[in-house]
PDB file of C-alpha atoms in Angstrom:
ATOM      1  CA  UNK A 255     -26.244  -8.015   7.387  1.00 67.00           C
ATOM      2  CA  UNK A 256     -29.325 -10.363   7.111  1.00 71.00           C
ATOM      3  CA  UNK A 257     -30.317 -12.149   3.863  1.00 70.00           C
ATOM      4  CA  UNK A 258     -34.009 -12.994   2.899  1.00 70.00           C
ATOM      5  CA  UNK A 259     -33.649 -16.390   3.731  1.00 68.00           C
ATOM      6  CA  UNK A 260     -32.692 -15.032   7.489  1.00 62.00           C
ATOM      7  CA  UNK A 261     -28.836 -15.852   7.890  1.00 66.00           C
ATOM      8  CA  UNK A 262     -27.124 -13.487   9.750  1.00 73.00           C
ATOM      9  CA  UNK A 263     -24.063 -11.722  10.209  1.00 71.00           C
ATOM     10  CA  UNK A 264     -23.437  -9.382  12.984  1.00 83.00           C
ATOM     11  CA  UNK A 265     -20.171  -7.319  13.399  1.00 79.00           C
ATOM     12  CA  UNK A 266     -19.270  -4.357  15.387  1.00 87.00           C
ATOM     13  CA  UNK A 267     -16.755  -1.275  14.584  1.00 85.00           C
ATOM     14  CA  UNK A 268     -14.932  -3.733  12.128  1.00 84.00           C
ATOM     15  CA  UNK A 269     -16.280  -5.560   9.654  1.00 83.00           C
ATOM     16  CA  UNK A 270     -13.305  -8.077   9.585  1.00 83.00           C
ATOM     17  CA  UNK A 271     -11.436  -7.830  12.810  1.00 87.00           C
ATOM     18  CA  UNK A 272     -14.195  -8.140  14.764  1.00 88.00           C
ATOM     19  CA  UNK A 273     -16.986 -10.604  13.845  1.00 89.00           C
ATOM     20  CA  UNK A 274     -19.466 -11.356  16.541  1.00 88.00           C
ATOM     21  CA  UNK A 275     -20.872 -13.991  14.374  1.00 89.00           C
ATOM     22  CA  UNK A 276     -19.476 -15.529  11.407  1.00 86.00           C
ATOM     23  CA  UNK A 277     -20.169 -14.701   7.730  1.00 80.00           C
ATOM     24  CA  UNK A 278     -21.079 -17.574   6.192  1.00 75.00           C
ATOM     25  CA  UNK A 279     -21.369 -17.106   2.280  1.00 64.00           C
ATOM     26  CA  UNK A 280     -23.437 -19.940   1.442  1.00 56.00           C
ATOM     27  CA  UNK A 281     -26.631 -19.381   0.203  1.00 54.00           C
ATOM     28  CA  UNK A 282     -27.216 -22.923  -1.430  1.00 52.00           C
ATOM     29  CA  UNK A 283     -25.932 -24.767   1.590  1.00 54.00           C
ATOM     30  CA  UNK A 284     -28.149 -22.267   3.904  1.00 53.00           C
ATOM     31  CA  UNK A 285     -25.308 -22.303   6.698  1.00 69.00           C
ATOM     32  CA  UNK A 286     -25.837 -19.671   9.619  1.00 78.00           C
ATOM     33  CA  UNK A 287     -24.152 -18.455  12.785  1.00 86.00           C
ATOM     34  CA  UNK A 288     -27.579 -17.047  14.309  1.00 90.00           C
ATOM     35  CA  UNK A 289     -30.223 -18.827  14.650  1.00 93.00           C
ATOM     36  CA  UNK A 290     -34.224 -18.593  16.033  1.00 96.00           C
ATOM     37  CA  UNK A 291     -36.509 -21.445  17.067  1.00 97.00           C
ATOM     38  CA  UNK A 292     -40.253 -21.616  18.023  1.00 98.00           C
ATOM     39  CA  UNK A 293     -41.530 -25.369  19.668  1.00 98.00           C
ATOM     40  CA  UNK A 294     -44.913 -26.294  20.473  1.00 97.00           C
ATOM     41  CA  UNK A 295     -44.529 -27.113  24.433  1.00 96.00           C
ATOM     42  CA  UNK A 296     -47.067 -29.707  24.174  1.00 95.00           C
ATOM     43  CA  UNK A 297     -45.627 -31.742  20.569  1.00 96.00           C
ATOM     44  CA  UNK A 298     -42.019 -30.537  20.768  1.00 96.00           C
ATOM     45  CA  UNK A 299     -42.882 -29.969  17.289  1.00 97.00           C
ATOM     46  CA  UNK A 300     -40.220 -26.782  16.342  1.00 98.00           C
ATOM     47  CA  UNK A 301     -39.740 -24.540  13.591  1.00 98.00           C
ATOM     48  CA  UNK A 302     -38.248 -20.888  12.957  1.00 96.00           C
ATOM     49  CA  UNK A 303     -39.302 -18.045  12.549  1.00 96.00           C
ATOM     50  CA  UNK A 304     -37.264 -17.295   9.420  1.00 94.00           C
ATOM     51  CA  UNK A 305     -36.556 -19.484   6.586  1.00 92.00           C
ATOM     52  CA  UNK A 306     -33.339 -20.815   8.129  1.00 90.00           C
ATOM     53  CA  UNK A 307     -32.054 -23.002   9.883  1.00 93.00           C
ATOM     54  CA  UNK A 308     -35.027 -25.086  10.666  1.00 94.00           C
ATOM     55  CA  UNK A 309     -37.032 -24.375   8.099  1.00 94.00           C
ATOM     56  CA  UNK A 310     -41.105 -24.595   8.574  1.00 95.00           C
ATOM     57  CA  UNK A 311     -43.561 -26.400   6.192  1.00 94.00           C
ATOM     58  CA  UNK A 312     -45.423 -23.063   5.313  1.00 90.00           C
ATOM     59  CA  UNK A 313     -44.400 -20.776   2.792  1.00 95.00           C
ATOM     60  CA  UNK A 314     -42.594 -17.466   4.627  1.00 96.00           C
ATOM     61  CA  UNK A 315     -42.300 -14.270   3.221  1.00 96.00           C
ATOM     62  CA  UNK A 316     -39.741 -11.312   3.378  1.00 95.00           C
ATOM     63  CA  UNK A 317     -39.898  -7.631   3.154  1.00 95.00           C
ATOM     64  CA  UNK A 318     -36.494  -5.749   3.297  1.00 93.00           C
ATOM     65  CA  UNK A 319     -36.970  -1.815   4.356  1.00 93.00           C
ATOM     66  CA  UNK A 320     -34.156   1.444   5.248  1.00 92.00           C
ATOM     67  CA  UNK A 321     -32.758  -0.195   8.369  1.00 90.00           C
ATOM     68  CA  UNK A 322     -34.683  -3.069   8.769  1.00 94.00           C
ATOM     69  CA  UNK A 323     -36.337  -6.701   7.580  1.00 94.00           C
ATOM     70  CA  UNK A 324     -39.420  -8.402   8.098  1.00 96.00           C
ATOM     71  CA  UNK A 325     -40.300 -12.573   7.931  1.00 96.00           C
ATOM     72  CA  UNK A 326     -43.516 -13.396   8.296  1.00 97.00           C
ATOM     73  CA  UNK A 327     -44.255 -17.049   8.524  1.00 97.00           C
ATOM     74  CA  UNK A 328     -47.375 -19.342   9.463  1.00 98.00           C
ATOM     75  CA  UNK A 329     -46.906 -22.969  10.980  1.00 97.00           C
ATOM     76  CA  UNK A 330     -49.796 -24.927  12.822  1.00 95.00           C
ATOM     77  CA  UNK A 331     -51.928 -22.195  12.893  1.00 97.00           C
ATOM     78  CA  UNK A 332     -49.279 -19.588  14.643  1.00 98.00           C
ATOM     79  CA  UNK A 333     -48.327 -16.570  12.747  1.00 98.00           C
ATOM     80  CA  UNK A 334     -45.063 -15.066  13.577  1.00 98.00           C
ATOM     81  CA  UNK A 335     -43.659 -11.690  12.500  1.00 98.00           C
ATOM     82  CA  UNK A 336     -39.917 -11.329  13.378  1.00 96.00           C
ATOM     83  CA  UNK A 337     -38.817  -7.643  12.275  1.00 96.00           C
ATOM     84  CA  UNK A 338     -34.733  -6.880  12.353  1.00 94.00           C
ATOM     85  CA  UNK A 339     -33.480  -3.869  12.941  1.00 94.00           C
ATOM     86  CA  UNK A 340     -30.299  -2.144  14.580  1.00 91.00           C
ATOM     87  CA  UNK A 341     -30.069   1.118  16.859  1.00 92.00           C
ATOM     88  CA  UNK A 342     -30.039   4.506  15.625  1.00 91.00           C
ATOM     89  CA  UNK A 343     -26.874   5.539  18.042  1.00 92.00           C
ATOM     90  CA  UNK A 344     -26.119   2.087  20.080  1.00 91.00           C
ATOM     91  CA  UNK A 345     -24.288  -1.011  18.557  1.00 89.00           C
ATOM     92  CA  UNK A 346     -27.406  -3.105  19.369  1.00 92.00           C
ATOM     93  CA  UNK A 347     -29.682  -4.998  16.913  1.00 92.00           C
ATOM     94  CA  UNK A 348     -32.929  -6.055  18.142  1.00 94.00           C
ATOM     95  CA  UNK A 349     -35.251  -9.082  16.818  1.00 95.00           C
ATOM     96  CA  UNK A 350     -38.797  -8.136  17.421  1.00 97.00           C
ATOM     97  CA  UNK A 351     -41.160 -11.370  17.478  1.00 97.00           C
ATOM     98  CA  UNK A 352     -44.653 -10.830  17.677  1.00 98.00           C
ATOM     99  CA  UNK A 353     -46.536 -14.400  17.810  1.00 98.00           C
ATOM    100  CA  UNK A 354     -50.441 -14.906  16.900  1.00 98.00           C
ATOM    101  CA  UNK A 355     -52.476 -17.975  17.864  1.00 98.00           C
ATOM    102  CA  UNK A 356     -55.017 -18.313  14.738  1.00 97.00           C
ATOM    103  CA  UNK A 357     -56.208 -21.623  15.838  1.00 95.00           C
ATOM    104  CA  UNK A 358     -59.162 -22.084  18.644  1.00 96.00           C
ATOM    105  CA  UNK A 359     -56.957 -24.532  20.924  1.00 95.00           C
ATOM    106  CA  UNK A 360     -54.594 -22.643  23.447  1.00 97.00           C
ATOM    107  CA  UNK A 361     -50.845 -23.084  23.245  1.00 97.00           C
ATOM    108  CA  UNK A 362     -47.998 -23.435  24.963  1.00 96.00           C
ATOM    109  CA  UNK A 363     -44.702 -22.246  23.201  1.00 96.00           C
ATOM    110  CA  UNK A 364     -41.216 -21.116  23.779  1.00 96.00           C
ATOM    111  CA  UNK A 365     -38.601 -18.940  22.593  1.00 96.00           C
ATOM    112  CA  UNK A 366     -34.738 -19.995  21.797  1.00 97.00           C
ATOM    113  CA  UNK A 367     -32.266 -18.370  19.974  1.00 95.00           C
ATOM    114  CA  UNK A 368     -28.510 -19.497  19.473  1.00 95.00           C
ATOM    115  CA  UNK A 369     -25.287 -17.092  18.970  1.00 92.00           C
ATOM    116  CA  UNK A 370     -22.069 -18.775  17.588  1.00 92.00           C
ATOM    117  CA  UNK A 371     -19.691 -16.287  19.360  1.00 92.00           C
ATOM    118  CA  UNK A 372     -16.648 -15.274  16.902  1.00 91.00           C
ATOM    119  CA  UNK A 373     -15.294 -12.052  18.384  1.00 92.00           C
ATOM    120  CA  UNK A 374     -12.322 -11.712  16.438  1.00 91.00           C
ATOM    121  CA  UNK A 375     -11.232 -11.928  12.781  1.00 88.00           C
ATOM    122  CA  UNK A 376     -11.445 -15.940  12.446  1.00 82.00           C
ATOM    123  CA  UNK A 377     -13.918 -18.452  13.852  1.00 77.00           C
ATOM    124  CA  UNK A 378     -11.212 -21.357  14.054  1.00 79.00           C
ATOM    125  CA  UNK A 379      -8.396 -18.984  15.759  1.00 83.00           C
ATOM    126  CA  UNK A 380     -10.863 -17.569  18.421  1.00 83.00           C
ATOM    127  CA  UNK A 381     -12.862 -20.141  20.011  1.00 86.00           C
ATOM    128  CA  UNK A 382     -10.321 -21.194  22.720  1.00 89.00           C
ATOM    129  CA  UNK A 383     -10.206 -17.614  24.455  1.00 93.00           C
ATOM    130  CA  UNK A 384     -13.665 -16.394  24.620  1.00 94.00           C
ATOM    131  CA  UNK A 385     -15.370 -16.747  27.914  1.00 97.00           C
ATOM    132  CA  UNK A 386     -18.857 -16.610  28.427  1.00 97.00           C
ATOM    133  CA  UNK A 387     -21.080 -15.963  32.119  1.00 97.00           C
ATOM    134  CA  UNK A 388     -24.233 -14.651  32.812  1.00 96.00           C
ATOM    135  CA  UNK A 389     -24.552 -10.874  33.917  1.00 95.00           C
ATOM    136  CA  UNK A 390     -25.664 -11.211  37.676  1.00 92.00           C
ATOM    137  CA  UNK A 391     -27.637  -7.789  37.671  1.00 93.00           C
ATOM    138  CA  UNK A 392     -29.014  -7.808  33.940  1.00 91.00           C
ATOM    139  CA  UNK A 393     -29.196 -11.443  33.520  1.00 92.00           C
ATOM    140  CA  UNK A 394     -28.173 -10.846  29.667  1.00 94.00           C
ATOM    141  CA  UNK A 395     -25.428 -13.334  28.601  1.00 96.00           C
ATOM    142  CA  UNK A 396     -22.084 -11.847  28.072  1.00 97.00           C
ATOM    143  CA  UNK A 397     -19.056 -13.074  25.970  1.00 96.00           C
ATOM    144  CA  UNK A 398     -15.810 -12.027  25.596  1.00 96.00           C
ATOM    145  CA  UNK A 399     -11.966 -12.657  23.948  1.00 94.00           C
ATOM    146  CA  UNK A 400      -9.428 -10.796  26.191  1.00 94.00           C
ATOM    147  CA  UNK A 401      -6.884 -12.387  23.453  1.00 90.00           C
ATOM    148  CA  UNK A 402      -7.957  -9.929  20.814  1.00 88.00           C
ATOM    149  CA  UNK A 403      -5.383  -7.140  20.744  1.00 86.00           C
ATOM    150  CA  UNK A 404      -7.308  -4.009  19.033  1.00 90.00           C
ATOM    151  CA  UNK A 405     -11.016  -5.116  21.184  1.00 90.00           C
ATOM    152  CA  UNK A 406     -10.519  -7.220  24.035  1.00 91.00           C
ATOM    153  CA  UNK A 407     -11.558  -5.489  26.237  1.00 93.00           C
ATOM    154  CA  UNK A 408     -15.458  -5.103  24.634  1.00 94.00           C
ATOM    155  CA  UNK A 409     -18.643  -7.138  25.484  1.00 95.00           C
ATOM    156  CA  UNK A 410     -20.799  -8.763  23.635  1.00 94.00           C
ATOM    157  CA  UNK A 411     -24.116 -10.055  24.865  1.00 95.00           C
ATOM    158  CA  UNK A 412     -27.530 -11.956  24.501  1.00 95.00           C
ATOM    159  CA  UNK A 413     -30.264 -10.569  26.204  1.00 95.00           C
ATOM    160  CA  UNK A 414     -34.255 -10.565  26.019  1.00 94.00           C
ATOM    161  CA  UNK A 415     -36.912  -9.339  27.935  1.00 90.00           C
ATOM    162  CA  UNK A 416     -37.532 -12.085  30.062  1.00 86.00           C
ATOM    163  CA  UNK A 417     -35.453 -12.776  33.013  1.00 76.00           C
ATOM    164  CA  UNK A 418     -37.157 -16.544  33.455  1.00 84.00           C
ATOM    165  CA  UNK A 419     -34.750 -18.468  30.902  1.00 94.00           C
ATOM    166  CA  UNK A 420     -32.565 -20.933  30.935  1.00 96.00           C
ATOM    167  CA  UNK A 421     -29.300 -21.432  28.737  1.00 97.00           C
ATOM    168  CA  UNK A 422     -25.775 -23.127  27.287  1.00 97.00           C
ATOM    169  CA  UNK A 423     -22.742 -21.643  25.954  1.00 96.00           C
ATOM    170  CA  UNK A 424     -21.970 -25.302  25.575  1.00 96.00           C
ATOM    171  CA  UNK A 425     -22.120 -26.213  22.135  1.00 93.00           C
ATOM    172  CA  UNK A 426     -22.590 -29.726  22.099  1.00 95.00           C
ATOM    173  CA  UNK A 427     -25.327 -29.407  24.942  1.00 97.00           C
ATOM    174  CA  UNK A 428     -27.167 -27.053  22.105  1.00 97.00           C
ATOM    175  CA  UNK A 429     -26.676 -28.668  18.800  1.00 96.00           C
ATOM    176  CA  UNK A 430     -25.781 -32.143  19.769  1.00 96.00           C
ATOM    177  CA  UNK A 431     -23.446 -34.361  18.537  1.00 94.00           C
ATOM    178  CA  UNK A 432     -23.653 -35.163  14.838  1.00 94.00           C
ATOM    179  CA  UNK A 433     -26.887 -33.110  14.981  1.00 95.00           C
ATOM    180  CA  UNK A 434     -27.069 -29.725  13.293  1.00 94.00           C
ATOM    181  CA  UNK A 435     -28.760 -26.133  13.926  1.00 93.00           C
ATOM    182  CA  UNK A 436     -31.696 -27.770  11.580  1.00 94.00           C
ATOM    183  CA  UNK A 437     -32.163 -30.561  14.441  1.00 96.00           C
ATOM    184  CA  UNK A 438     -30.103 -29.190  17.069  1.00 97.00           C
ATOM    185  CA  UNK A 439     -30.261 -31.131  20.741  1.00 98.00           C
ATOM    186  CA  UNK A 440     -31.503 -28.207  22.306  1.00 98.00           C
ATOM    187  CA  UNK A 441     -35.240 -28.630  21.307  1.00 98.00           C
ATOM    188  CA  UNK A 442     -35.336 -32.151  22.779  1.00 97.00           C
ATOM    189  CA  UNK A 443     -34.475 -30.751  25.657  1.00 96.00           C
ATOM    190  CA  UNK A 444     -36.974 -29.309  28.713  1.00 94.00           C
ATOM    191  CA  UNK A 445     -34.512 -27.107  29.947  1.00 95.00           C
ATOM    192  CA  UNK A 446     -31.081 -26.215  29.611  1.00 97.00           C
ATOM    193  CA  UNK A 447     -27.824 -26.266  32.137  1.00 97.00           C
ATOM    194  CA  UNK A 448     -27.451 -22.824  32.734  1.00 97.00           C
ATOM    195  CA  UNK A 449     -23.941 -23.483  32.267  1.00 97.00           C
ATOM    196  CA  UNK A 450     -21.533 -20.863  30.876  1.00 97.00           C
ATOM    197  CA  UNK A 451     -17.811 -20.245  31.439  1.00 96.00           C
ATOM    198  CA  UNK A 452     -14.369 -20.740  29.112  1.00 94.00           C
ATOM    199  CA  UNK A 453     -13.652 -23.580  26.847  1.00 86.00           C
ATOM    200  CA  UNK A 454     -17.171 -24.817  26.110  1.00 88.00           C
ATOM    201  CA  UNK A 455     -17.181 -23.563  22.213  1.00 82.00           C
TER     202      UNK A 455
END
């Protein structure tokens, strides 16, 4: 499920036993488990793409359709169009972000997006047993909780269609301490550790 305001909740055969990210019904403290980020290379200057978590000085707009959403945002002269939408036969949803330069000067930007990993019924009760690596062949990250009884033995994964990335599945490296997804650490950052593994949260 996605909400106008672009807070997420992704889940997979079960809607309560197993959460791939948590469902966090807050709409007036705008908390989120998934998150999207666009930064100026040149400013650091970031933003996303949707209304939360770091939301952009411009005003965004939403359309809901059958099967899918659409936010559509301007911020220093880059237009972004992020449409949402899940696989007809697959348990896959797909974030489709087209970017537009409207101003004359060339730009450098990236991409970042952040999972929190649930994988069971519980945030609190799962963190300590899932494991996260990077796919050698497909290069997608992978994460998984052998400790859940009914789906331990599924995969859940991060992927996009570029293969030059770098990443965490260390939470502090991302957010930071006493930082939050509206400021996390991450977009101070060059370039992350490429570090993934058990026990990082």
């Amino acid at each position: 499920g996605i909400s106008e305001r672009g807070s997420a909740y992704t889940w997979c055969i079960n809607a309560h036993g197993y959460r791939l990210t948590p469902w966090l019904n807050g709409p007036v403290k705008g908390a989120c488990g998934e998150a999207f980020y666009i930064r100026d290379e040149s400013s650091g200057f970031f933003w996303s793409p949707m209304p939360l978590p770091a939301t952009g000085k411009g005003n965004y707009i939403t359309k809901h359709g059958v099967g899918y959403s659409v936010f559509e945002h301007v911020e220093q002269a880059i237009f972004s169009q992020t449409t949402v939408f899940t696989d007809l036969e697959d348990s896959i949803r797909f974030h489709l972000i087209k970017l537009k330069n409207e101003s004359a000067v060339e730009r450098t930007l990236s991409l970042s997006a952040f999972m929190e990993w649930v994988l069971g019924d519980e945030p609190g009760k799962q963190i300590r047993h899932i494991v996260t690596q990077q796919h050698a062949e497909t290069k997608s990250l992978w994460a998984t909780n052998r400790y859940n009884t009914v789906f331990g033995k599924r995969v859940s994964f991060l992927d996009c269609d570029i293969e030059d990335y770098t990443y965490t599945c260390v939470r502090r490296e991302f957010i930071g301490r006493n930082r939050s997804l509206q400021t996390p650490a991450a977009m101070t950052l060059k370039k992350l550790s490429n570090t993934a593994g058990a026990g990082f949260d």
